């Protein structure tokens, strides 16, 4: 019986729940010193002086460094060629200017973190304040330029290369929409450790990809690949932010070289909130038009992306907005434009969906606004405009090629599962009674991109080796940070080889063992790394069959692998068989059997779904309670429904969090107002219901598993569904739009300022 499609419990968990994980912060490197950064207290200022004299004489201090001590290093390399133009590149430590509160300006190395922290507080930095611009719409005017040698604050622009024509529309609506910044909030903050042995560097990184890290170290330190080893042990969450290292991590190596000892660094939660990349951060302008029978014939989206003090990955998020412009709908008369601009805030980067949740939020708000204007149920408007089912590639007006989709089926399934008609009836009854607590029903239909591929496709390394004792060692290029990879890969390998999962061990995240890998992000692992595991297993089985044929004194073509029993025998004569242990023993003379895969998926896949959120709003206080959330998320073949549930639940929590409570905020002087989990109010189980997940499977034709990504899908679909539900609850009072997060104050103000409909 196949394991695939069954709810296999995570094999990673016993260790994590008993011994605990082995994280970078757990390392005990002999003779190591601790690093603490001195961070800017100003959002935009000129550095006049950095006085390190007092700090340098503090107990246990080994060295205090500023930008002058690392002047030989280049600026932070662009994460991808062309994403960050040269004038906008970030120095490794602030030189003459600081551009956001929390930017590192000096480094203190001491015998332990406590002593380093004490000394860091004695570093005195003198500043000349400069004009602060926090509002990205103000920055977009270019009245104040942040970077010398530039004529604009826009680090990336996509001009309006296509424009929608609204001339024939009966109804046309425009709306400015704020998609607020979010904290990534991984349980394990950023951390790193480094040590030099002669001219060889070893780095321990909490990372989503060791080879991505390796590439940055090679660029910065001018080393050969043979001189650097990057190791990633257990990782306490990544969510996109740990895909691309920032200066604080990369400098640990330099400081180790300078003091001749290992150096470790772990940031505090406040540092994490101040200086790690934030997600989202857009002001969107949508325009939608169509006829009063619900047919939408024109749509346009303009995105203004907040890139923060130093443009980084966040600059590129407008590209995802363009790719996913039309979502699940069949519109062809569309327009798009986008700019990413700098502000005196922390940089933005990839976070769970990275541009796709933002695009979907715009589309699905537009649909509900249009439905409200023409007085039609939003479910009916969606029915009229969704693309029909397809199982061969569909190309959108912006050139995005969807692999397969049944968007209408997903909508009908979520409506039926939620009891949509009954919910609308209850809503009508409450409104008729004039209840002070009203319910709202919010819908969203979404499609997103996973396993993003370049011109040569999306690739991943995998190998499966038979050990002399009959067990299997699998090496994967994919980097697990909470997804349950070892369980999934174990299931795939066991299914192909007939070897029990407890006889399979794994190695990941070590550049001396894994020859190459790609950054683990964009929900790529199951479809690409999983396919590599299957391919490698098939290759191993072929080699093992040849060896078993020798033991059975038969031709290889006549030998079969009985996967159910995990033995090889001649076709038609199962009584005489050899085991994997027999094959391993016969191969233990130095000719190890190993299947190696470099699997390539030539295009991205496009998971999709439909969500229905039900909220209750207290009209007197504006308080919102999420009562139910029903989610149909189609990620192709379900390899392990239990793991899929976990990924969806995490995504739903993140999406509901943005819709209801989470937002990174700054005052007008650029001072962060949300620098810890008390001020930021990260969502918890207390604010969430038990999610209702409904399975649906539409296979992808792009890989042998038929799988698509699922790690980010829940976030893409949930945010607009919850936001739409809140607005729907108070729409009968004349409220047409409330920006996220829909906090009690914001909802109460919308109710108070609404004109009766």
Short mmCIF file of N, CA, C and O in Angstrom, two decimals, residues 441-515:
data_model
loop_
_atom_site.label_atom_id
_atom_site.label_comp_id
_atom_site.label_asym_id
_atom_site.label_seq_id
_atom_site.Cartn_x
_atom_site.Cartn_y
_atom_site.Cartn_z
N UNK A 441 -19.75 38.23 5.70
CA UNK A 441 -19.26 37.08 4.96
C UNK A 441 -18.34 37.58 3.87
O UNK A 441 -18.75 38.40 3.04
N UNK A 442 -17.11 37.12 3.88
CA UNK A 442 -16.13 37.58 2.90
C UNK A 442 -15.63 36.44 2.05
O UNK A 442 -15.36 35.34 2.54
N UNK A 443 -15.51 36.70 0.76
CA UNK A 443 -15.02 35.69 -0.19
C UNK A 443 -13.73 36.16 -0.83
O UNK A 443 -13.45 37.35 -0.93
N UNK A 444 -12.96 35.19 -1.27
CA UNK A 444 -11.84 35.49 -2.16
C UNK A 444 -11.59 34.27 -3.03
O UNK A 444 -11.73 33.13 -2.59
N UNK A 445 -11.26 34.53 -4.28
CA UNK A 445 -10.79 33.50 -5.20
C UNK A 445 -9.36 33.89 -5.58
O UNK A 445 -9.10 35.06 -5.88
N UNK A 446 -8.46 32.95 -5.55
CA UNK A 446 -7.07 33.33 -5.79
C UNK A 446 -6.36 32.28 -6.63
O UNK A 446 -6.76 31.12 -6.71
N UNK A 447 -5.30 32.72 -7.26
CA UNK A 447 -4.31 31.84 -7.87
C UNK A 447 -2.96 32.46 -7.57
O UNK A 447 -2.83 33.68 -7.53
N UNK A 448 -1.97 31.63 -7.30
CA UNK A 448 -0.64 32.16 -7.03
C UNK A 448 0.41 31.34 -7.74
O UNK A 448 0.13 30.26 -8.27
N UNK A 449 1.63 31.87 -7.75
CA UNK A 449 2.72 31.24 -8.48
C UNK A 449 3.67 30.56 -7.51
O UNK A 449 4.06 31.15 -6.51
N UNK A 450 4.04 29.31 -7.79
CA UNK A 450 5.00 28.59 -6.95
C UNK A 450 6.02 27.86 -7.82
O UNK A 450 5.74 27.55 -8.98
N UNK A 451 7.17 27.59 -7.25
CA UNK A 451 8.22 26.93 -8.03
C UNK A 451 8.67 27.79 -9.19
O UNK A 451 8.83 27.29 -10.31
N UNK A 452 8.86 29.06 -8.91
CA UNK A 452 9.20 30.00 -9.99
C UNK A 452 10.43 29.56 -10.75
O UNK A 452 11.43 29.16 -10.16
N UNK A 453 10.37 29.65 -12.06
CA UNK A 453 11.41 29.11 -12.93
C UNK A 453 12.00 30.21 -13.82
O UNK A 453 11.29 31.11 -14.28
N UNK A 454 13.30 30.12 -14.03
CA UNK A 454 13.96 31.00 -14.98
C UNK A 454 13.95 30.39 -16.37
O UNK A 454 13.25 29.38 -16.62
N UNK A 455 14.73 30.95 -17.28
CA UNK A 455 14.75 30.42 -18.66
C UNK A 455 15.14 28.95 -18.74
O UNK A 455 14.72 28.22 -19.64
N UNK A 456 15.97 28.50 -17.79
CA UNK A 456 16.42 27.11 -17.79
C UNK A 456 15.59 26.24 -16.85
O UNK A 456 15.98 25.10 -16.54
N UNK A 457 14.48 26.75 -16.36
CA UNK A 457 13.62 26.00 -15.47
C UNK A 457 14.00 26.18 -14.02
O UNK A 457 14.90 26.94 -13.66
N UNK A 458 13.29 25.48 -13.15
CA UNK A 458 13.57 25.48 -11.71
C UNK A 458 14.21 24.15 -11.37
O UNK A 458 13.67 23.09 -11.71
N UNK A 459 15.35 24.18 -10.67
CA UNK A 459 16.16 22.98 -10.48
C UNK A 459 16.37 22.71 -9.00
O UNK A 459 16.32 23.60 -8.17
N UNK A 460 16.65 21.44 -8.70
CA UNK A 460 17.06 21.09 -7.34
C UNK A 460 17.86 19.79 -7.36
O UNK A 460 17.63 18.92 -8.21
N UNK A 461 18.78 19.72 -6.42
CA UNK A 461 19.64 18.54 -6.29
C UNK A 461 19.05 17.55 -5.30
O UNK A 461 18.46 17.94 -4.28
N UNK A 462 19.25 16.27 -5.59
CA UNK A 462 18.87 15.23 -4.64
C UNK A 462 19.66 13.96 -4.92
O UNK A 462 19.95 13.64 -6.08
N UNK A 463 20.04 13.27 -3.85
CA UNK A 463 20.70 11.98 -4.04
C UNK A 463 20.19 11.00 -2.99
O UNK A 463 19.80 11.39 -1.89
N UNK A 464 20.17 9.73 -3.36
CA UNK A 464 19.73 8.66 -2.47
C UNK A 464 20.77 7.54 -2.56
O UNK A 464 20.99 6.96 -3.62
N UNK A 465 21.43 7.27 -1.42
CA UNK A 465 22.54 6.32 -1.40
C UNK A 465 22.21 5.13 -0.51
O UNK A 465 21.70 5.29 0.60
N UNK A 466 22.51 3.94 -1.00
CA UNK A 466 22.34 2.72 -0.21
C UNK A 466 23.59 2.49 0.63
O UNK A 466 24.70 2.39 0.10
N UNK A 467 23.42 2.44 1.94
CA UNK A 467 24.55 2.25 2.85
C UNK A 467 24.81 0.74 3.06
O UNK A 467 23.93 -0.09 2.81
N UNK A 468 25.98 0.40 3.52
CA UNK A 468 26.33 -1.04 3.67
C UNK A 468 25.39 -1.82 4.58
O UNK A 468 25.26 -3.05 4.42
N UNK A 469 24.74 -1.15 5.52
CA UNK A 469 23.83 -1.86 6.44
C UNK A 469 22.41 -1.96 5.90
O UNK A 469 21.50 -2.37 6.62
N UNK A 470 22.21 -1.55 4.65
CA UNK A 470 20.89 -1.67 4.05
C UNK A 470 19.99 -0.47 4.28
O UNK A 470 18.83 -0.47 3.84
N UNK A 471 20.48 0.54 4.99
CA UNK A 471 19.70 1.77 5.17
C UNK A 471 20.00 2.72 4.01
O UNK A 471 20.87 2.46 3.17
N UNK A 472 19.28 3.83 4.00
CA UNK A 472 19.42 4.79 2.91
C UNK A 472 19.78 6.16 3.48
O UNK A 472 19.22 6.59 4.50
N UNK A 473 20.72 6.82 2.84
CA UNK A 473 21.07 8.20 3.17
C UNK A 473 20.64 9.09 2.01
O UNK A 473 21.10 8.89 0.87
N UNK A 474 19.77 10.04 2.30
CA UNK A 474 19.30 10.96 1.27
C UNK A 474 19.90 12.34 1.51
O UNK A 474 19.95 12.82 2.65
N UNK A 475 20.38 12.95 0.45
CA UNK A 475 20.93 14.30 0.51
C UNK A 475 20.05 15.19 -0.35
O UNK A 475 19.80 14.90 -1.52
N UNK A 476 19.56 16.27 0.25
CA UNK A 476 18.63 17.15 -0.45
C UNK A 476 19.17 18.58 -0.49
O UNK A 476 19.76 19.06 0.47
N UNK A 477 18.95 19.23 -1.61
CA UNK A 477 19.30 20.64 -1.71
C UNK A 477 18.29 21.54 -1.05
O UNK A 477 18.56 22.70 -0.77
N UNK A 478 17.10 21.02 -0.79
CA UNK A 478 16.05 21.82 -0.17
C UNK A 478 16.33 21.98 1.31
O UNK A 478 16.80 21.06 1.97
N UNK A 479 16.03 23.16 1.83
CA UNK A 479 16.38 23.47 3.21
C UNK A 479 15.13 23.51 4.08
O UNK A 479 14.32 24.43 3.95
N UNK A 480 14.95 22.55 4.98
CA UNK A 480 13.75 22.55 5.82
C UNK A 480 13.82 23.59 6.93
O UNK A 480 14.86 23.79 7.55
N UNK A 481 12.73 24.29 7.15
CA UNK A 481 12.63 25.20 8.29
C UNK A 481 11.21 25.18 8.83
O UNK A 481 10.61 26.22 9.07
N UNK A 482 10.71 23.95 9.01
CA UNK A 482 9.41 23.78 9.64
C UNK A 482 8.36 23.11 8.78
O UNK A 482 7.25 22.86 9.24
N UNK A 483 8.67 22.82 7.52
CA UNK A 483 7.65 22.34 6.59
C UNK A 483 7.38 20.84 6.69
O UNK A 483 6.38 20.37 6.16
N UNK A 484 8.28 20.08 7.31
CA UNK A 484 8.12 18.63 7.36
C UNK A 484 8.76 17.92 6.19
O UNK A 484 8.29 16.86 5.76
N UNK A 485 9.87 18.48 5.68
CA UNK A 485 10.52 17.89 4.51
C UNK A 485 10.96 16.45 4.73
O UNK A 485 10.80 15.61 3.85
N UNK A 486 11.55 16.16 5.87
CA UNK A 486 12.07 14.82 6.08
C UNK A 486 10.95 13.78 6.02
O UNK A 486 11.13 12.66 5.52
N UNK A 487 9.78 14.16 6.52
CA UNK A 487 8.64 13.24 6.45
C UNK A 487 8.22 13.03 5.00
O UNK A 487 8.02 11.89 4.55
N UNK A 488 8.10 14.12 4.26
CA UNK A 488 7.67 14.01 2.86
C UNK A 488 8.68 13.24 2.04
O UNK A 488 8.32 12.34 1.26
N UNK A 489 9.97 13.60 2.18
CA UNK A 489 10.98 12.88 1.38
C UNK A 489 11.04 11.41 1.79
O UNK A 489 11.21 10.53 0.94
N UNK A 490 10.87 11.14 3.09
CA UNK A 490 10.85 9.75 3.54
C UNK A 490 9.72 8.96 2.91
O UNK A 490 9.90 7.80 2.51
N UNK A 491 8.55 9.58 2.82
CA UNK A 491 7.41 8.92 2.19
C UNK A 491 7.70 8.62 0.72
O UNK A 491 7.43 7.52 0.22
N UNK A 492 8.24 9.60 0.02
CA UNK A 492 8.51 9.44 -1.41
C UNK A 492 9.55 8.34 -1.66
O UNK A 492 9.38 7.49 -2.54
N UNK A 493 10.62 8.37 -0.88
CA UNK A 493 11.68 7.38 -1.06
C UNK A 493 11.18 5.99 -0.68
O UNK A 493 11.43 5.00 -1.39
N UNK A 494 10.46 5.91 0.43
CA UNK A 494 9.93 4.62 0.87
C UNK A 494 8.99 4.04 -0.17
O UNK A 494 9.01 2.82 -0.44
N UNK A 495 8.17 4.88 -0.77
CA UNK A 495 7.24 4.41 -1.79
C UNK A 495 7.97 3.86 -3.01
O UNK A 495 7.53 2.88 -3.62
N UNK A 496 9.08 4.48 -3.38
CA UNK A 496 9.81 4.05 -4.58
C UNK A 496 10.67 2.82 -4.32
O UNK A 496 10.84 1.99 -5.21
N UNK A 497 11.20 2.69 -3.10
CA UNK A 497 12.18 1.64 -2.83
C UNK A 497 11.65 0.51 -1.97
O UNK A 497 12.27 -0.56 -1.91
N UNK A 498 10.53 0.73 -1.28
CA UNK A 498 10.03 -0.30 -0.39
C UNK A 498 10.85 -0.42 0.88
O UNK A 498 10.86 -1.47 1.53
N UNK A 499 11.58 0.63 1.23
CA UNK A 499 12.39 0.65 2.45
C UNK A 499 11.64 1.44 3.51
O UNK A 499 11.16 2.55 3.23
N UNK A 500 11.50 0.93 4.72
CA UNK A 500 10.75 1.65 5.76
C UNK A 500 11.33 3.05 6.00
O UNK A 500 12.54 3.27 5.91
N UNK A 501 10.45 3.97 6.37
CA UNK A 501 10.87 5.35 6.59
C UNK A 501 11.90 5.46 7.70
O UNK A 501 12.77 6.35 7.65
N UNK A 502 11.84 4.58 8.71
CA UNK A 502 12.80 4.69 9.81
C UNK A 502 14.18 4.19 9.44
O UNK A 502 15.12 4.26 10.24
N UNK A 503 14.33 3.69 8.21
CA UNK A 503 15.64 3.26 7.72
C UNK A 503 16.24 4.32 6.79
O UNK A 503 17.25 4.07 6.12
N UNK A 504 15.62 5.49 6.73
CA UNK A 504 16.07 6.55 5.83
C UNK A 504 16.51 7.75 6.66
O UNK A 504 15.77 8.23 7.52
N UNK A 505 17.71 8.22 6.45
CA UNK A 505 18.20 9.43 7.12
C UNK A 505 18.52 10.49 6.07
O UNK A 505 18.65 10.19 4.88
N UNK A 506 18.68 11.73 6.55
CA UNK A 506 18.78 12.87 5.62
C UNK A 506 19.92 13.79 6.01
O UNK A 506 20.27 13.94 7.19
N UNK A 507 20.48 14.40 4.99
CA UNK A 507 21.44 15.49 5.16
C UNK A 507 20.99 16.64 4.29
O UNK A 507 20.60 16.45 3.13
N UNK A 508 21.04 17.83 4.85
CA UNK A 508 20.75 19.04 4.09
C UNK A 508 21.65 20.15 4.61
O UNK A 508 22.31 20.02 5.65
N UNK A 509 21.70 21.25 3.91
CA UNK A 509 22.26 22.47 4.44
C UNK A 509 23.73 22.43 4.78
O UNK A 509 24.14 22.95 5.82
N UNK A 510 24.56 21.84 3.91
CA UNK A 510 26.00 21.82 4.13
C UNK A 510 26.68 21.86 2.77
O UNK A 510 26.59 20.90 2.00
N UNK A 511 27.36 22.96 2.46
CA UNK A 511 27.93 23.12 1.12
C UNK A 511 29.10 22.17 0.86
O UNK A 511 29.50 21.99 -0.29
N UNK A 512 29.64 21.54 1.91
CA UNK A 512 30.69 20.54 1.68
C UNK A 512 30.10 19.18 1.32
O UNK A 512 30.84 18.30 0.85
N UNK A 513 28.81 18.99 1.55
CA UNK A 513 28.17 17.71 1.26
C UNK A 513 27.17 17.83 0.11
O UNK A 513 27.11 16.97 -0.78
N UNK A 514 26.38 18.89 0.13
CA UNK A 514 25.40 19.13 -0.93
C UNK A 514 26.10 19.93 -2.02
O UNK A 514 26.53 21.06 -1.78
N UNK A 515 26.26 19.37 -3.22
CA UNK A 515 27.07 20.06 -4.24
C UNK A 515 26.47 21.37 -4.72
O UNK A 515 27.20 22.29 -5.07
#
